mmCIF file of C-alpha atoms in Angstrom:
data_model
loop_
_atom_site.group_PDB
_atom_site.id
_atom_site.type_symbol
_atom_site.label_atom_id
_atom_site.label_comp_id
_atom_site.label_asym_id
_atom_site.label_seq_id
_atom_site.Cartn_x
_atom_site.Cartn_y
_atom_site.Cartn_z
ATOM 1 C CA VAL A 1 -43.097 32.353 1.914
ATOM 2 C CA LEU A 2 -43.441 32.514 5.088
ATOM 3 C CA LEU A 3 -46.260 30.813 6.747
ATOM 4 C CA VAL A 4 -45.821 33.154 10.175
ATOM 5 C CA ASP A 5 -47.668 35.686 8.299
ATOM 6 C CA GLY A 6 -50.819 34.132 7.018
ATOM 7 C CA GLY A 7 -51.637 30.615 9.513
ATOM 8 C CA PRO A 8 -49.255 27.497 10.468
ATOM 9 C CA LYS A 9 -48.397 25.097 8.068
ATOM 10 C CA ILE A 10 -50.923 23.210 6.823
ATOM 11 C CA ASP A 11 -49.079 19.906 6.994
ATOM 12 C CA ILE A 12 -48.800 20.464 11.253
ATOM 13 C CA ILE A 13 -51.970 21.959 11.473
ATOM 14 C CA SER A 14 -53.426 18.495 9.458
ATOM 15 C CA PHE A 15 -51.185 16.085 11.872
ATOM 16 C CA LEU A 16 -52.144 17.577 14.678
ATOM 17 C CA PHE A 17 -55.868 17.288 14.580
ATOM 18 C CA GLU A 18 -55.821 13.582 12.653
ATOM 19 C CA LEU A 19 -53.236 12.602 15.504
ATOM 20 C CA LEU A 20 -55.647 14.108 18.427
ATOM 21 C CA THR A 21 -58.344 12.726 16.745
ATOM 22 C CA ILE A 22 -58.146 9.414 15.127
ATOM 23 C CA ASN A 23 -56.192 5.909 15.254
ATOM 24 C CA VAL A 24 -55.340 6.262 11.694
ATOM 25 C CA VAL A 25 -53.281 8.988 11.279
ATOM 26 C CA CYS A 26 -52.994 10.778 7.582
ATOM 27 C CA PHE A 27 -50.586 13.613 6.970
ATOM 28 C CA PHE A 28 -49.162 15.550 4.398
ATOM 29 C CA SER A 29 -45.727 16.060 2.439
ATOM 30 C CA LYS A 30 -43.953 19.135 1.873
ATOM 31 C CA LYS A 31 -46.168 19.024 -1.463
ATOM 32 C CA LEU A 32 -49.591 18.430 0.183
ATOM 33 C CA THR A 33 -49.448 14.820 -0.984
ATOM 34 C CA PRO A 34 -51.801 13.132 1.021
ATOM 35 C CA TRP A 35 -49.632 10.340 3.111
ATOM 36 C CA CYS A 36 -51.928 7.669 5.014
ATOM 37 C CA PHE A 37 -50.632 5.288 7.785
ATOM 38 C CA THR A 38 -52.233 3.221 6.579
ATOM 39 C CA THR A 39 -51.125 2.577 3.433
ATOM 40 C CA LEU A 40 -47.807 2.269 4.516
ATOM 41 C CA SER A 41 -45.680 -1.712 5.115
ATOM 42 C CA ARG A 42 -45.196 -1.972 8.664
ATOM 43 C CA GLU A 43 -41.637 -0.771 8.363
ATOM 44 C CA GLN A 44 -42.547 2.011 6.792
ATOM 45 C CA TYR A 45 -45.243 2.561 9.125
ATOM 46 C CA GLU A 46 -42.627 2.083 12.544
ATOM 47 C CA ILE A 47 -39.385 4.653 10.144
ATOM 48 C CA SER A 48 -42.343 7.711 9.716
ATOM 49 C CA LYS A 49 -43.105 7.402 12.935
ATOM 50 C CA ASN A 50 -40.010 7.369 14.620
ATOM 51 C CA VAL A 51 -38.910 10.503 12.438
ATOM 52 C CA ILE A 52 -41.974 12.859 13.007
ATOM 53 C CA THR A 53 -42.312 11.810 16.618
ATOM 54 C CA ASN A 54 -38.831 12.586 17.059
ATOM 55 C CA ILE A 55 -39.418 15.988 15.033
ATOM 56 C CA ILE A 56 -42.406 16.827 17.515
ATOM 57 C CA PHE A 57 -40.147 15.958 20.868
ATOM 58 C CA PHE A 58 -37.022 18.079 19.301
ATOM 59 C CA MET A 59 -39.145 20.465 18.583
ATOM 60 C CA SER A 60 -41.422 20.848 22.816
ATOM 61 C CA ILE A 61 -37.438 20.648 23.835
ATOM 62 C CA LYS A 62 -36.567 23.582 21.885
ATOM 63 C CA TYR A 63 -39.283 25.734 22.206
ATOM 64 C CA ILE A 64 -41.424 25.038 25.577
ATOM 65 C CA ASN A 65 -39.566 27.760 26.901
ATOM 66 C CA ILE A 66 -41.008 30.288 24.827
ATOM 67 C CA TYR A 67 -44.326 28.895 25.380
ATOM 68 C CA ASN A 68 -43.466 28.943 29.257
ATOM 69 C CA ASN A 69 -42.432 32.648 29.478
ATOM 70 C CA LEU A 70 -45.384 33.830 27.333
ATOM 71 C CA VAL A 71 -48.115 32.118 29.564
ATOM 72 C CA LYS A 72 -46.499 33.239 32.821
ATOM 73 C CA LEU A 73 -46.723 36.939 31.810
ATOM 74 C CA THR A 74 -50.218 36.116 31.060
ATOM 75 C CA ARG A 75 -51.114 35.091 34.458
ATOM 76 C CA ASN A 76 -49.482 37.792 36.023
ATOM 77 C CA LYS A 77 -52.012 39.601 37.937
ATOM 78 C CA ASP A 78 -51.877 42.669 37.833
ATOM 79 C CA LEU A 79 -53.051 42.440 34.389
ATOM 80 C CA TYR A 80 -56.547 40.857 35.733
ATOM 81 C CA LYS A 81 -57.297 44.189 38.395
ATOM 82 C CA ASP A 82 -58.922 46.601 35.830
ATOM 83 C CA PHE A 83 -61.583 44.371 34.552
ATOM 84 C CA THR A 84 -64.774 45.460 35.185
ATOM 85 C CA ASN A 85 -66.511 41.495 35.381
ATOM 86 C CA GLN A 86 -64.605 38.945 36.172
ATOM 87 C CA ASP A 87 -62.208 37.935 33.487
ATOM 88 C CA THR A 88 -62.991 35.017 31.013
ATOM 89 C CA PHE A 89 -60.903 32.049 29.416
ATOM 90 C CA SER A 90 -61.306 34.535 26.041
ATOM 91 C CA ASP A 91 -59.511 37.990 27.794
ATOM 92 C CA ARG A 92 -56.904 35.746 30.064
ATOM 93 C CA LEU A 93 -56.129 34.079 25.032
ATOM 94 C CA ILE A 94 -56.194 37.571 24.190
ATOM 95 C CA PHE A 95 -53.587 39.097 26.714
ATOM 96 C CA PHE A 96 -51.679 35.227 25.754
ATOM 97 C CA LEU A 97 -52.224 36.090 22.179
ATOM 98 C CA LEU A 98 -51.322 40.258 22.356
ATOM 99 C CA HIS A 99 -47.668 39.244 24.395
ATOM 100 C CA PHE A 100 -47.043 36.091 21.202
ATOM 101 C CA ALA A 101 -47.879 38.972 18.897
ATOM 102 C CA PHE A 102 -45.691 41.331 20.063
ATOM 103 C CA PHE A 103 -42.558 38.394 20.374
ATOM 104 C CA LEU A 104 -43.175 37.711 16.640
ATOM 105 C CA LYS A 105 -42.947 41.326 15.697
ATOM 106 C CA VAL A 106 -40.342 41.959 17.426
ATOM 107 C CA TYR A 107 -37.947 38.823 16.710
ATOM 108 C CA LYS A 108 -39.208 37.976 13.373
ATOM 109 C CA LYS A 109 -37.550 40.686 11.370
ATOM 110 C CA ASP A 110 -34.285 39.762 12.867
ATOM 111 C CA ASN A 111 -34.035 35.944 13.176
ATOM 112 C CA ASP A 112 -34.783 33.133 10.822
ATOM 113 C CA LYS A 113 -37.764 32.776 9.355
ATOM 114 C CA LYS A 114 -37.660 28.508 9.216
ATOM 115 C CA ILE A 115 -37.302 29.384 13.187
ATOM 116 C CA MET A 116 -39.969 31.762 13.759
ATOM 117 C CA GLN A 117 -42.465 29.681 11.639
ATOM 118 C CA GLU A 118 -41.461 26.475 13.978
ATOM 119 C CA ILE A 119 -42.094 28.475 17.175
ATOM 120 C CA TYR A 120 -45.324 30.075 15.736
ATOM 121 C CA ASP A 121 -46.804 26.392 14.898
ATOM 122 C CA TYR A 122 -45.933 24.866 17.951
ATOM 123 C CA LEU A 123 -47.149 27.678 20.575
ATOM 124 C CA PHE A 124 -50.251 27.074 18.557
ATOM 125 C CA ARG A 125 -50.057 23.255 18.361
ATOM 126 C CA GLN A 126 -49.894 24.143 22.514
ATOM 127 C CA LEU A 127 -52.529 26.017 22.566
ATOM 128 C CA GLU A 128 -54.208 24.112 20.756
ATOM 129 C CA LEU A 129 -53.992 21.233 23.287
ATOM 130 C CA SER A 130 -54.893 23.721 26.025
ATOM 131 C CA ILE A 131 -58.272 23.955 24.547
ATOM 132 C CA ARG A 132 -58.702 20.327 23.891
ATOM 133 C CA GLU A 133 -58.068 20.286 27.459
ATOM 134 C CA ILE A 134 -60.666 22.130 28.813
ATOM 135 C CA GLY A 135 -63.059 19.814 26.373
ATOM 136 C CA TYR A 136 -63.894 20.968 23.407
ATOM 137 C CA GLY A 137 -64.921 18.419 21.096
ATOM 138 C CA ASP A 138 -62.966 17.645 17.848
ATOM 139 C CA GLN A 139 -65.742 20.465 15.129
ATOM 140 C CA SER A 140 -65.625 23.173 17.979
ATOM 141 C CA ILE A 141 -61.575 22.755 17.929
ATOM 142 C CA ASN A 142 -61.739 23.536 14.678
ATOM 143 C CA LYS A 143 -63.572 26.394 14.888
ATOM 144 C CA LYS A 144 -61.984 27.838 18.088
ATOM 145 C CA MET A 145 -58.868 27.550 16.252
ATOM 146 C CA LYS A 146 -59.743 29.803 13.434
ATOM 147 C CA GLU A 147 -61.240 31.850 15.603
ATOM 148 C CA TYR A 148 -57.888 32.313 17.602
ATOM 149 C CA LEU A 149 -55.831 32.200 14.162
ATOM 150 C CA ASN A 150 -57.760 35.196 12.920
ATOM 151 C CA LEU A 151 -57.804 37.080 16.300
ATOM 152 C CA PHE A 152 -54.124 36.892 16.711
ATOM 153 C CA HIS A 153 -53.387 38.199 12.762
ATOM 154 C CA ALA A 154 -55.763 41.314 13.516
ATOM 155 C CA ILE A 155 -53.647 41.537 16.765
ATOM 156 C CA LEU A 156 -50.417 41.684 15.183
ATOM 157 C CA SER A 157 -51.646 43.866 12.283
ATOM 158 C CA ASP A 158 -52.702 46.334 14.644
ATOM 159 C CA ILE A 159 -49.358 45.925 16.450
ATOM 160 C CA HIS A 160 -47.079 46.029 13.648
ATOM 161 C CA TYR A 161 -46.641 50.026 13.755
ATOM 162 C CA TRP A 162 -46.976 50.133 17.120
ATOM 163 C CA ASN A 163 -43.745 52.570 17.836
ATOM 164 C CA ASP A 164 -45.150 55.264 15.943
ATOM 165 C CA LEU A 165 -48.485 54.948 17.301
ATOM 166 C CA LYS A 166 -50.400 57.780 19.206
ATOM 167 C CA ASN A 167 -51.309 56.469 22.851
ATOM 168 C CA SER A 168 -55.073 57.466 22.102
ATOM 169 C CA GLU A 169 -54.434 55.170 18.969
ATOM 170 C CA LYS A 170 -53.456 52.469 20.864
ATOM 171 C CA HIS A 171 -55.632 53.033 23.660
ATOM 172 C CA GLU A 172 -58.408 52.144 20.742
ATOM 173 C CA LYS A 173 -56.878 49.252 19.322
ATOM 174 C CA ILE A 174 -56.295 47.811 22.714
ATOM 175 C CA TRP A 175 -59.715 48.905 23.844
ATOM 176 C CA ASN A 176 -61.577 47.140 20.348
ATOM 177 C CA TYR A 177 -60.260 43.082 22.308
ATOM 178 C CA LEU A 178 -60.623 43.929 25.906
ATOM 179 C CA GLU A 179 -63.611 46.225 26.029
ATOM 180 C CA ASN A 180 -64.123 44.991 29.381
ATOM 181 C CA TYR A 181 -61.339 46.644 30.829
ATOM 182 C CA LYS A 182 -61.447 50.144 32.927
ATOM 183 C CA ASN A 183 -57.756 51.038 32.936
ATOM 184 C CA ILE A 184 -56.128 50.999 29.351
ATOM 185 C CA ASP A 185 -54.162 53.602 30.095
ATOM 186 C CA TYR A 186 -52.298 50.679 32.821
ATOM 187 C CA LEU A 187 -52.403 48.805 30.057
ATOM 188 C CA ILE A 188 -50.799 50.525 27.218
ATOM 189 C CA ASP A 189 -47.587 51.574 29.170
ATOM 190 C CA TYR A 190 -47.222 47.456 30.277
ATOM 191 C CA LEU A 191 -46.995 46.866 26.653
ATOM 192 C CA ASP A 192 -44.466 49.657 26.472
ATOM 193 C CA LYS A 193 -42.298 48.591 28.566
ATOM 194 C CA PHE A 194 -42.692 44.662 27.709
ATOM 195 C CA ASN A 195 -42.136 45.695 23.672
ATOM 196 C CA ASP A 196 -39.218 47.413 24.750
ATOM 197 C CA ASP A 197 -38.029 44.679 26.772
ATOM 198 C CA LEU A 198 -37.782 42.453 24.190
ATOM 199 C CA SER A 199 -35.872 44.256 21.984
ATOM 200 C CA LYS A 200 -33.509 44.380 24.543
ATOM 201 C CA ILE A 201 -33.836 40.378 24.895
ATOM 202 C CA SER A 202 -31.799 38.235 22.400
ATOM 203 C CA LEU A 203 -34.338 35.430 20.966
ATOM 204 C CA ASN A 204 -31.548 32.626 22.002
ATOM 205 C CA SER A 205 -32.140 33.982 25.668
ATOM 206 C CA PHE A 206 -35.887 33.706 25.429
ATOM 207 C CA ILE A 207 -35.305 29.701 24.009
ATOM 208 C CA LYS A 208 -32.996 28.875 26.778
ATOM 209 C CA SER A 209 -34.995 30.564 29.673
ATOM 210 C CA VAL A 210 -37.792 30.851 31.565
ATOM 211 C CA SER A 211 -38.437 34.612 33.062
ATOM 212 C CA ASN A 212 -38.543 35.452 36.804
ATOM 213 C CA ASP A 213 -40.498 38.267 36.188
#
């Protein structure tokens, strides 16, 4: 089952959470059998630690440009000129999730499910790290990540049939997430163009390069 449709893999969420919050690192195997490094021999611990470190490093190198591209698009100053009040972290997060939702919508149809799952997991790990840098505690992080995952999947569901929606329907769906935005029509045009541009770019190109837009 492709967990992109339902959330990040349990083993990755659990491993990341424990890695960043406690000294004794526990993680789950594919069979969801709990493993704890304190129960392993020194040799087994070193092997397991090295394997996981290599996996994370490889994924960081492989998918960092996707994350950087989406962040760069999210920082587009033109997106923020039509807020009725000062934009907030929540507004910027919604722009990031909107870009990522369109990214998944376009690419998950014709690309390997395992790769799309890895991208999904990687980007939400980066998001969690960003939230930690703001200063949220462990309990707040867990709550926030659950809220953001629910928000993301709501957005993903709303834009699933984006190409078939009338402008009025698009307006209503986007406004539900950005009530503080006074020019939804501009944003719809922007998202239409972004959706169209993605369909002309291969996933491989997105992975290998950083957008100059």
